[in-house]
């Protein structure tokens, strides 16, 4: 879970990505400009009921400034599971922003806004407000202040919304959405990746595929040489690395069992190894084409993995 948080925060730390997320998902028009954002505090200090000081950490926070004036504090919280206490957590994060303004003697108070990005394959339908989690009698309900939160299900974003992204977050949103549907194909996503390391690392932790680590150096060298990096680049390097790993495994198995390198068993193990490394990135038909396996074999391998 910690690795996922770090990967998400790394990508969101780039102001072009952060502004894009807010403009597309919350405002649905261009409100935030990349150049107006600066890193904000992610640690808040508050006093608990027993008068002890406590701290709380949020995922990503940025201040939006117009000239010398702070316009607002914007935050993003990333979730991989549905948290029923999220409205209370968001209240705490926003309160910390307001409390800091009071403690610093800020004359011009600015608002705190926080959104939640749900990266899981389960759609977050509730809770979306404080009253969703409180056990309140009908007599008291009119007098309880509600606190609404804004949650966006990344894997369920419709194509129309995903197309509105201008940053690397489009690549991420497309991957999560189409992977959930079992039809992701990198050939259909030719967009250039700007923050290559951040995108690659995020995909690694969410697919739990360490092949991404093995291709990082090669991809970085291709980017440094001026090549435009896309999801097809990732797929190509993963295939090459998978073949390299598969060959090594085939050689080892062949030597251990006295089988000549290149015989059917070694080659079969090689291809299975490659295909297994690509299951989280490509569709079955693309894997079969790239690796040279029968489509039925790839489908059996996917079912076995499940």
C-alpha positions as YAML, in Angstrom:
chain: A
units: angstrom
residues:
- id: 1
  name: UNK
  ca: [0.00, 0.00, 0.00]
- id: 2
  name: UNK
  ca: [2.83, 2.41, 0.88]
- id: 3
  name: UNK
  ca: [4.48, 1.78, -2.49]
- id: 4
  name: UNK
  ca: [1.24, 2.59, -4.30]
- id: 5
  name: UNK
  ca: [0.86, 5.82, -2.34]
- id: 6
  name: UNK
  ca: [4.39, 6.89, -3.22]
- id: 7
  name: UNK
  ca: [3.93, 6.08, -6.91]
- id: 8
  name: UNK
  ca: [0.68, 8.05, -7.09]
- id: 9
  name: UNK
  ca: [2.14, 11.02, -5.22]
- id: 10
  name: UNK
  ca: [5.22, 11.06, -7.43]
- id: 11
  name: UNK
  ca: [3.16, 11.50, -10.61]
- id: 12
  name: UNK
  ca: [0.81, 14.02, -8.99]
- id: 13
  name: UNK
  ca: [3.74, 16.09, -7.74]
- id: 14
  name: UNK
  ca: [4.19, 17.41, -11.28]
- id: 15
  name: UNK
  ca: [2.12, 20.57, -11.60]
- id: 16
  name: UNK
  ca: [0.94, 19.85, -15.16]
- id: 17
  name: UNK
  ca: [-0.53, 16.53, -13.99]
- id: 18
  name: UNK
  ca: [-2.03, 18.02, -10.81]
- id: 19
  name: UNK
  ca: [-3.72, 20.89, -12.68]
- id: 20
  name: UNK
  ca: [-4.99, 18.50, -15.36]
- id: 21
  name: UNK
  ca: [-6.61, 16.22, -12.78]
- id: 22
  name: UNK
  ca: [-8.49, 19.11, -11.16]
- id: 23
  name: UNK
  ca: [-9.46, 20.82, -14.41]
- id: 24
  name: UNK
  ca: [-10.88, 17.65, -16.01]
- id: 25
  name: UNK
  ca: [-12.43, 15.87, -13.05]
- id: 26
  name: UNK
  ca: [-13.64, 18.63, -10.71]
- id: 27
  name: UNK
  ca: [-13.97, 21.89, -12.65]
- id: 28
  name: UNK
  ca: [-14.59, 20.35, -16.10]
- id: 29
  name: UNK
  ca: [-12.86, 23.37, -17.62]
- id: 30
  name: UNK
  ca: [-9.46, 25.03, -17.36]
- id: 31
  name: UNK
  ca: [-9.34, 26.80, -14.02]
- id: 32
  name: UNK
  ca: [-5.90, 25.93, -12.65]
- id: 33
  name: UNK
  ca: [-2.78, 26.94, -14.54]
- id: 34
  name: UNK
  ca: [0.36, 24.89, -14.09]
- id: 35
  name: UNK
  ca: [2.48, 27.97, -13.40]
- id: 36
  name: UNK
  ca: [0.24, 29.09, -10.52]
- id: 37
  name: UNK
  ca: [0.82, 25.93, -8.48]
- id: 38
  name: UNK
  ca: [3.51, 25.37, -5.90]
- id: 39
  name: UNK
  ca: [4.13, 22.53, -3.45]
- id: 40
  name: UNK
  ca: [2.07, 22.86, -0.28]
- id: 41
  name: UNK
  ca: [2.51, 21.30, 3.17]
- id: 42
  name: UNK
  ca: [1.51, 17.64, 3.40]
- id: 43
  name: UNK
  ca: [1.77, 17.48, 7.19]
- id: 44
  name: UNK
  ca: [-0.83, 19.06, 9.43]
- id: 45
  name: UNK
  ca: [-0.64, 19.57, 13.20]
- id: 46
  name: UNK
  ca: [-3.77, 19.59, 15.35]
- id: 47
  name: UNK
  ca: [-4.65, 19.46, 19.04]
- id: 48
  name: UNK
  ca: [-6.55, 16.38, 20.18]
- id: 49
  name: UNK
  ca: [-9.26, 16.38, 22.85]
- id: 50
  name: UNK
  ca: [-6.74, 15.40, 25.53]
- id: 51
  name: UNK
  ca: [-4.73, 18.53, 24.59]
- id: 52
  name: UNK
  ca: [-1.96, 16.49, 23.00]
- id: 53
  name: UNK
  ca: [-0.56, 17.63, 19.67]
- id: 54
  name: UNK
  ca: [-1.04, 15.19, 16.81]
- id: 55
  name: UNK
  ca: [0.13, 15.22, 13.22]
- id: 56
  name: UNK
  ca: [-1.53, 13.91, 10.08]
- id: 57
  name: UNK
  ca: [-0.12, 13.43, 6.61]
- id: 58
  name: UNK
  ca: [-1.96, 13.89, 3.34]
- id: 59
  name: UNK
  ca: [-0.98, 12.52, -0.06]
- id: 60
  name: UNK
  ca: [-0.52, 15.56, -2.31]
- id: 61
  name: UNK
  ca: [-1.13, 19.23, -1.57]
- id: 62
  name: UNK
  ca: [-0.44, 22.35, -3.61]
- id: 63
  name: UNK
  ca: [-1.03, 26.06, -3.08]
- id: 64
  name: UNK
  ca: [-2.45, 28.09, -5.93]
- id: 65
  name: UNK
  ca: [-1.18, 31.64, -6.07]
- id: 66
  name: UNK
  ca: [-2.05, 34.72, -8.08]
- id: 67
  name: UNK
  ca: [0.89, 37.05, -7.74]
- id: 68
  name: UNK
  ca: [1.69, 37.34, -4.03]
- id: 69
  name: UNK
  ca: [-1.74, 36.18, -2.90]
- id: 70
  name: UNK
  ca: [-2.68, 32.61, -2.06]
- id: 71
  name: UNK
  ca: [-5.93, 31.77, -3.82]
- id: 72
  name: UNK
  ca: [-6.59, 28.26, -2.49]
- id: 73
  name: UNK
  ca: [-5.08, 25.07, -1.12]
- id: 74
  name: UNK
  ca: [-5.76, 22.01, -3.25]
- id: 75
  name: UNK
  ca: [-5.26, 18.44, -2.11]
- id: 76
  name: UNK
  ca: [-5.49, 14.96, -3.62]
- id: 77
  name: UNK
  ca: [-6.01, 11.80, -1.58]
- id: 78
  name: UNK
  ca: [-5.36, 8.48, -3.32]
- id: 79
  name: UNK
  ca: [-7.21, 5.32, -2.31]
- id: 80
  name: UNK
  ca: [-6.93, 1.69, -3.38]
- id: 81
  name: UNK
  ca: [-9.79, 0.54, -1.14]
- id: 82
  name: UNK
  ca: [-13.01, 2.22, -0.10]
- id: 83
  name: UNK
  ca: [-12.60, 4.02, 3.21]
- id: 84
  name: UNK
  ca: [-15.90, 4.50, 5.04]
- id: 85
  name: UNK
  ca: [-14.35, 7.22, 7.22]
- id: 86
  name: UNK
  ca: [-13.14, 9.32, 4.29]
- id: 87
  name: UNK
  ca: [-15.47, 12.30, 4.90]
- id: 88
  name: UNK
  ca: [-14.08, 12.67, 8.42]
- id: 89
  name: UNK
  ca: [-10.51, 12.34, 7.16]
- id: 90
  name: UNK
  ca: [-11.12, 15.04, 4.53]
- id: 91
  name: UNK
  ca: [-12.62, 17.29, 7.19]
- id: 92
  name: UNK
  ca: [-9.40, 16.87, 9.17]
- id: 93
  name: UNK
  ca: [-7.17, 17.72, 6.22]
- id: 94
  name: UNK
  ca: [-9.18, 20.82, 5.32]
- id: 95
  name: UNK
  ca: [-9.40, 21.94, 8.94]
- id: 96
  name: UNK
  ca: [-5.60, 21.77, 9.20]
- id: 97
  name: UNK
  ca: [-5.33, 24.26, 6.33]
- id: 98
  name: UNK
  ca: [-7.74, 26.69, 8.00]
- id: 99
  name: UNK
  ca: [-6.13, 26.24, 11.41]
- id: 100
  name: UNK
  ca: [-2.70, 27.03, 9.96]
- id: 101
  name: UNK
  ca: [-4.06, 30.26, 8.50]
- id: 102
  name: UNK
  ca: [-5.42, 31.32, 11.89]
- id: 103
  name: UNK
  ca: [-2.18, 30.42, 13.67]
- id: 104
  name: UNK
  ca: [-0.12, 32.36, 11.11]
- id: 105
  name: UNK
  ca: [-2.36, 35.41, 11.39]
- id: 106
  name: UNK
  ca: [-3.39, 35.31, 7.73]
- id: 107
  name: UNK
  ca: [-5.68, 38.28, 7.04]
- id: 108
  name: UNK
  ca: [-6.85, 37.00, 3.66]
- id: 109
  name: UNK
  ca: [-8.27, 33.53, 4.30]
- id: 110
  name: UNK
  ca: [-8.27, 31.15, 1.35]
- id: 111
  name: UNK
  ca: [-10.30, 27.96, 0.86]
- id: 112
  name: UNK
  ca: [-9.17, 24.35, 1.16]
- id: 113
  name: UNK
  ca: [-10.40, 21.89, -1.47]
- id: 114
  name: UNK
  ca: [-9.64, 18.16, -1.48]
- id: 115
  name: UNK
  ca: [-10.57, 15.47, -3.97]
- id: 116
  name: UNK
  ca: [-10.26, 11.68, -3.69]
- id: 117
  name: UNK
  ca: [-8.99, 9.45, -6.50]
- id: 118
  name: UNK
  ca: [-10.12, 5.84, -6.24]
- id: 119
  name: UNK
  ca: [-7.69, 3.57, -8.12]
- id: 120
  name: UNK
  ca: [-9.40, 0.29, -7.24]
- id: 121
  name: UNK
  ca: [-11.50, -1.93, -9.51]
- id: 122
  name: UNK
  ca: [-14.48, -1.44, -7.17]
- id: 123
  name: UNK
  ca: [-16.60, 1.61, -7.86]
- id: 124
  name: UNK
  ca: [-16.83, 4.02, -4.92]
- id: 125
  name: UNK
  ca: [-20.50, 4.92, -4.54]
- id: 126
  name: UNK
  ca: [-20.59, 5.74, -0.84]
- id: 127
  name: UNK
  ca: [-19.72, 7.38, 1.49]
- id: 128
  name: UNK
  ca: [-19.61, 10.72, -0.29]
- id: 129
  name: UNK
  ca: [-20.65, 12.90, 2.64]
- id: 130
  name: UNK
  ca: [-20.51, 12.99, 6.42]
- id: 131
  name: UNK
  ca: [-24.18, 12.11, 6.81]
- id: 132
  name: UNK
  ca: [-23.53, 8.89, 4.88]
- id: 133
  name: UNK
  ca: [-21.59, 7.52, 7.84]
- id: 134
  name: UNK
  ca: [-23.38, 9.05, 10.82]
- id: 135
  name: UNK
  ca: [-26.18, 7.34, 12.71]
- id: 136
  name: UNK
  ca: [-28.45, 10.36, 13.08]
- id: 137
  name: UNK
  ca: [-32.05, 10.38, 14.24]
- id: 138
  name: UNK
  ca: [-34.58, 12.15, 12.00]
- id: 139
  name: UNK
  ca: [-35.08, 14.80, 14.72]
- id: 140
  name: UNK
  ca: [-31.40, 15.75, 14.73]
- id: 141
  name: UNK
  ca: [-30.58, 15.36, 11.05]
- id: 142
  name: UNK
  ca: [-31.67, 18.92, 10.02]
- id: 143
  name: UNK
  ca: [-29.22, 20.38, 12.54]
- id: 144
  name: UNK
  ca: [-26.14, 18.33, 11.62]
- id: 145
  name: UNK
  ca: [-23.80, 20.08, 9.21]
- id: 146
  name: UNK
  ca: [-22.99, 17.77, 6.33]
- id: 147
  name: UNK
  ca: [-19.56, 17.61, 4.69]
- id: 148
  name: UNK
  ca: [-19.47, 16.58, 1.06]
- id: 149
  name: UNK
  ca: [-16.44, 14.96, -0.55]
- id: 150
  name: UNK
  ca: [-15.54, 14.63, -4.22]
- id: 151
  name: UNK
  ca: [-14.57, 11.08, -5.23]
- id: 152
  name: UNK
  ca: [-13.53, 10.04, -8.74]
- id: 153
  name: UNK
  ca: [-13.32, 6.39, -9.80]
- id: 154
  name: UNK
  ca: [-10.35, 6.29, -12.17]
- id: 155
  name: UNK
  ca: [-11.00, 2.78, -13.51]
- id: 156
  name: UNK
  ca: [-14.61, 3.74, -14.33]
- id: 157
  name: UNK
  ca: [-14.03, 7.07, -16.11]
- id: 158
  name: UNK
  ca: [-15.87, 7.17, -19.45]
- id: 159
  name: UNK
  ca: [-13.81, 7.61, -22.60]
- id: 160
  name: UNK
  ca: [-15.15, 11.15, -23.16]
- id: 161
  name: UNK
  ca: [-13.67, 12.31, -19.86]
- id: 162
  name: UNK
  ca: [-10.39, 10.44, -20.36]
- id: 163
  name: UNK
  ca: [-9.92, 12.12, -23.72]
- id: 164
  name: UNK
  ca: [-10.08, 15.53, -22.02]
- id: 165
  name: UNK
  ca: [-6.82, 14.94, -20.11]
- id: 166
  name: UNK
  ca: [-3.81, 16.69, -21.60]
- id: 167
  name: UNK
  ca: [-1.12, 15.33, -19.28]
- id: 168
  name: UNK
  ca: [0.30, 11.87, -18.53]
- id: 169
  name: UNK
  ca: [-2.77, 11.25, -16.41]
- id: 170
  name: UNK
  ca: [-4.66, 10.35, -19.61]
- id: 171
  name: UNK
  ca: [-2.24, 7.44, -20.09]
- id: 172
  name: UNK
  ca: [-2.83, 6.31, -16.51]
- id: 173
  name: UNK
  ca: [-6.63, 6.70, -16.68]
- id: 174
  name: UNK
  ca: [-6.80, 4.78, -19.97]
- id: 175
  name: UNK
  ca: [-4.66, 1.98, -18.53]
- id: 176
  name: UNK
  ca: [-6.77, 1.54, -15.38]
- id: 177
  name: UNK
  ca: [-10.09, 1.78, -17.21]
- id: 178
  name: UNK
  ca: [-9.30, -0.54, -20.11]
- id: 179
  name: UNK
  ca: [-7.33, -3.00, -17.97]
- id: 180
  name: UNK
  ca: [-10.46, -3.40, -15.79]
- id: 181
  name: UNK
  ca: [-12.39, -4.26, -18.94]
- id: 182
  name: UNK
  ca: [-9.66, -6.64, -20.12]
- id: 183
  name: UNK
  ca: [-9.04, -4.88, -23.42]
- id: 184
  name: UNK
  ca: [-5.99, -2.68, -22.99]
- id: 185
  name: UNK
  ca: [-3.82, -2.43, -26.11]
- id: 186
  name: UNK
  ca: [-0.83, -0.04, -26.10]
- id: 187
  name: UNK
  ca: [-1.06, 0.35, -29.89]
- id: 188
  name: UNK
  ca: [-4.26, 2.33, -29.34]
- id: 189
  name: UNK
  ca: [-2.46, 4.81, -27.06]
- id: 190
  name: UNK
  ca: [0.28, 6.59, -29.01]
- id: 191
  name: UNK
  ca: [0.48, 9.59, -26.65]
- id: 192
  name: UNK
  ca: [4.00, 10.69, -25.71]
- id: 193
  name: UNK
  ca: [4.84, 10.17, -22.04]
- id: 194
  name: UNK
  ca: [6.33, 13.29, -20.47]
- id: 195
  name: UNK
  ca: [7.16, 11.98, -17.00]
- id: 196
  name: UNK
  ca: [8.48, 8.58, -18.04]
- id: 197
  name: UNK
  ca: [9.91, 7.41, -14.72]
- id: 198
  name: UNK
  ca: [6.80, 8.41, -12.76]
- id: 199
  name: UNK
  ca: [4.39, 6.63, -15.14]
- id: 200
  name: UNK
  ca: [6.56, 3.53, -15.35]
- id: 201
  name: UNK
  ca: [6.88, 3.31, -11.57]
- id: 202
  name: UNK
  ca: [3.12, 3.71, -11.04]
- id: 203
  name: UNK
  ca: [2.35, 0.90, -13.47]
- id: 204
  name: UNK
  ca: [4.94, -1.30, -11.78]
- id: 205
  name: UNK
  ca: [3.42, -1.07, -8.31]
- id: 206
  name: UNK
  ca: [-0.16, -1.50, -9.50]
- id: 207
  name: UNK
  ca: [0.54, -4.47, -11.77]
- id: 208
  name: UNK
  ca: [3.10, -5.94, -9.34]
- id: 209
  name: UNK
  ca: [5.29, -6.68, -12.37]
- id: 210
  name: UNK
  ca: [9.00, -6.27, -11.62]
- id: 211
  name: UNK
  ca: [9.80, -6.34, -15.34]
- id: 212
  name: UNK
  ca: [9.16, -2.60, -15.24]
- id: 213
  name: UNK
  ca: [12.22, -2.25, -13.00]
- id: 214
  name: UNK
  ca: [14.32, -4.22, -15.47]
- id: 215
  name: UNK
  ca: [13.36, -2.00, -18.42]
- id: 216
  name: UNK
  ca: [13.70, 1.33, -16.58]
- id: 217
  name: UNK
  ca: [17.34, 1.90, -17.51]
- id: 218
  name: UNK
  ca: [16.83, 1.10, -21.20]
- id: 219
  name: UNK
  ca: [13.72, 3.25, -21.45]
- id: 220
  name: UNK
  ca: [15.55, 6.14, -19.73]
- id: 221
  name: UNK
  ca: [18.40, 5.83, -22.24]
- id: 222
  name: UNK
  ca: [15.96, 5.93, -25.16]
- id: 223
  name: UNK
  ca: [14.29, 9.02, -23.71]
- id: 224
  name: UNK
  ca: [17.67, 10.71, -23.14]
- id: 225
  name: UNK
  ca: [18.55, 10.04, -26.78]
- id: 226
  name: UNK
  ca: [15.51, 12.10, -27.77]
- id: 227
  name: UNK
  ca: [13.12, 9.28, -28.60]
- id: 228
  name: UNK
  ca: [9.44, 9.83, -27.93]
- id: 229
  name: UNK
  ca: [8.41, 7.31, -25.28]
- id: 230
  name: UNK
  ca: [4.92, 5.80, -25.43]
- id: 231
  name: UNK
  ca: [3.15, 2.80, -23.94]
- id: 232
  name: UNK
  ca: [4.26, 0.87, -27.04]
- id: 233
  name: UNK
  ca: [7.85, 1.56, -25.98]
- id: 234
  name: UNK
  ca: [7.11, -0.02, -22.60]
- id: 235
  name: UNK
  ca: [5.48, -3.02, -24.27]
- id: 236
  name: UNK
  ca: [8.40, -3.44, -26.68]
- id: 237
  name: UNK
  ca: [11.02, -3.29, -23.92]
- id: 238
  name: UNK
  ca: [9.01, -5.63, -21.69]
- id: 239
  name: UNK
  ca: [8.75, -8.13, -24.52]
- id: 240
  name: UNK
  ca: [12.50, -7.92, -25.18]
- id: 241
  name: UNK
  ca: [13.32, -8.25, -21.49]
- id: 242
  name: UNK
  ca: [10.82, -11.09, -21.11]
- id: 243
  name: UNK
  ca: [12.49, -12.97, -23.96]
- id: 244
  name: UNK
  ca: [15.89, -12.37, -22.37]
- id: 245
  name: UNK
  ca: [14.65, -13.69, -19.01]
- id: 246
  name: UNK
  ca: [12.87, -16.58, -20.69]
- id: 247
  name: UNK
  ca: [15.99, -17.56, -22.64]
- id: 248
  name: UNK
  ca: [18.04, -17.55, -19.46]
- id: 249
  name: UNK
  ca: [15.45, -19.70, -17.72]
- id: 250
  name: UNK
  ca: [15.31, -22.04, -20.69]
- id: 251
  name: UNK
  ca: [19.10, -22.41, -20.73]
- id: 252
  name: UNK
  ca: [19.19, -23.11, -16.99]
- id: 253
  name: UNK
  ca: [16.44, -25.72, -17.24]
- id: 254
  name: UNK
  ca: [18.06, -27.26, -20.29]
- id: 255
  name: UNK
  ca: [21.44, -27.61, -18.61]
- id: 256
  name: UNK
  ca: [19.92, -29.03, -15.42]
- id: 257
  name: UNK
  ca: [18.02, -31.71, -17.32]
- id: 258
  name: UNK
  ca: [20.55, -32.39, -20.05]
- id: 259
  name: UNK
  ca: [18.28, -30.94, -22.74]
- id: 260
  name: UNK
  ca: [19.98, -29.28, -25.71]
- id: 261
  name: UNK
  ca: [19.41, -25.49, -25.84]
- id: 262
  name: UNK
  ca: [16.74, -24.70, -28.37]
- id: 263
  name: UNK
  ca: [14.74, -27.90, -28.01]
- id: 264
  name: UNK
  ca: [11.01, -27.57, -27.67]
- id: 265
  name: UNK
  ca: [10.83, -27.64, -23.89]
- id: 266
  name: UNK
  ca: [13.29, -24.82, -23.43]
- id: 267
  name: UNK
  ca: [11.55, -22.67, -26.01]
- id: 268
  name: UNK
  ca: [8.13, -23.37, -24.52]
- id: 269
  name: UNK
  ca: [9.26, -22.31, -21.06]
- id: 270
  name: UNK
  ca: [10.81, -19.20, -22.56]
- id: 271
  name: UNK
  ca: [7.59, -18.16, -24.25]
- id: 272
  name: UNK
  ca: [5.48, -18.92, -21.20]
- id: 273
  name: UNK
  ca: [7.80, -16.72, -19.12]
- id: 274
  name: UNK
  ca: [7.47, -13.86, -21.61]
- id: 275
  name: UNK
  ca: [3.70, -14.21, -21.83]
- id: 276
  name: UNK
  ca: [3.33, -14.28, -18.04]
- id: 277
  name: UNK
  ca: [5.28, -10.99, -17.76]
- id: 278
  name: UNK
  ca: [2.95, -9.34, -20.26]
- id: 279
  name: UNK
  ca: [-0.43, -10.44, -18.86]
- id: 280
  name: UNK
  ca: [-1.01, -7.21, -16.92]
- id: 281
  name: UNK
  ca: [-0.01, -4.98, -19.80]
- id: 282
  name: UNK
  ca: [-1.43, -6.47, -23.00]
- id: 283
  name: UNK
  ca: [-4.54, -8.22, -24.25]
- id: 284
  name: UNK
  ca: [-4.40, -11.95, -24.99]
- id: 285
  name: UNK
  ca: [-4.37, -11.55, -28.78]
- id: 286
  name: UNK
  ca: [-1.52, -9.02, -28.67]
- id: 287
  name: UNK
  ca: [0.52, -11.29, -26.36]
- id: 288
  name: UNK
  ca: [-0.07, -14.26, -28.67]
- id: 289
  name: UNK
  ca: [1.08, -12.21, -31.67]
- id: 290
  name: UNK
  ca: [4.19, -10.77, -29.98]
- id: 291
  name: UNK
  ca: [5.37, -13.94, -28.25]
- id: 292
  name: UNK
  ca: [4.37, -16.46, -30.91]
- id: 293
  name: UNK
  ca: [1.94, -18.56, -28.90]
- id: 294
  name: UNK
  ca: [-1.48, -19.89, -29.72]
- id: 295
  name: UNK
  ca: [-4.25, -17.60, -28.46]
- id: 296
  name: UNK
  ca: [-5.80, -20.52, -26.56]
- id: 297
  name: UNK
  ca: [-2.50, -21.07, -24.71]
- id: 298
  name: UNK
  ca: [-2.40, -17.43, -23.58]
- id: 299
  name: UNK
  ca: [-6.01, -17.61, -22.40]
- id: 300
  name: UNK
  ca: [-5.24, -20.77, -20.40]
- id: 301
  name: UNK
  ca: [-2.24, -19.02, -18.86]
- id: 302
  name: UNK
  ca: [-4.38, -16.05, -17.83]
- id: 303
  name: UNK
  ca: [-6.97, -18.32, -16.24]
- id: 304
  name: UNK
  ca: [-4.23, -20.21, -14.43]
- id: 305
  name: UNK
  ca: [-2.83, -16.92, -13.11]
- id: 306
  name: UNK
  ca: [-6.26, -15.84, -11.85]
...
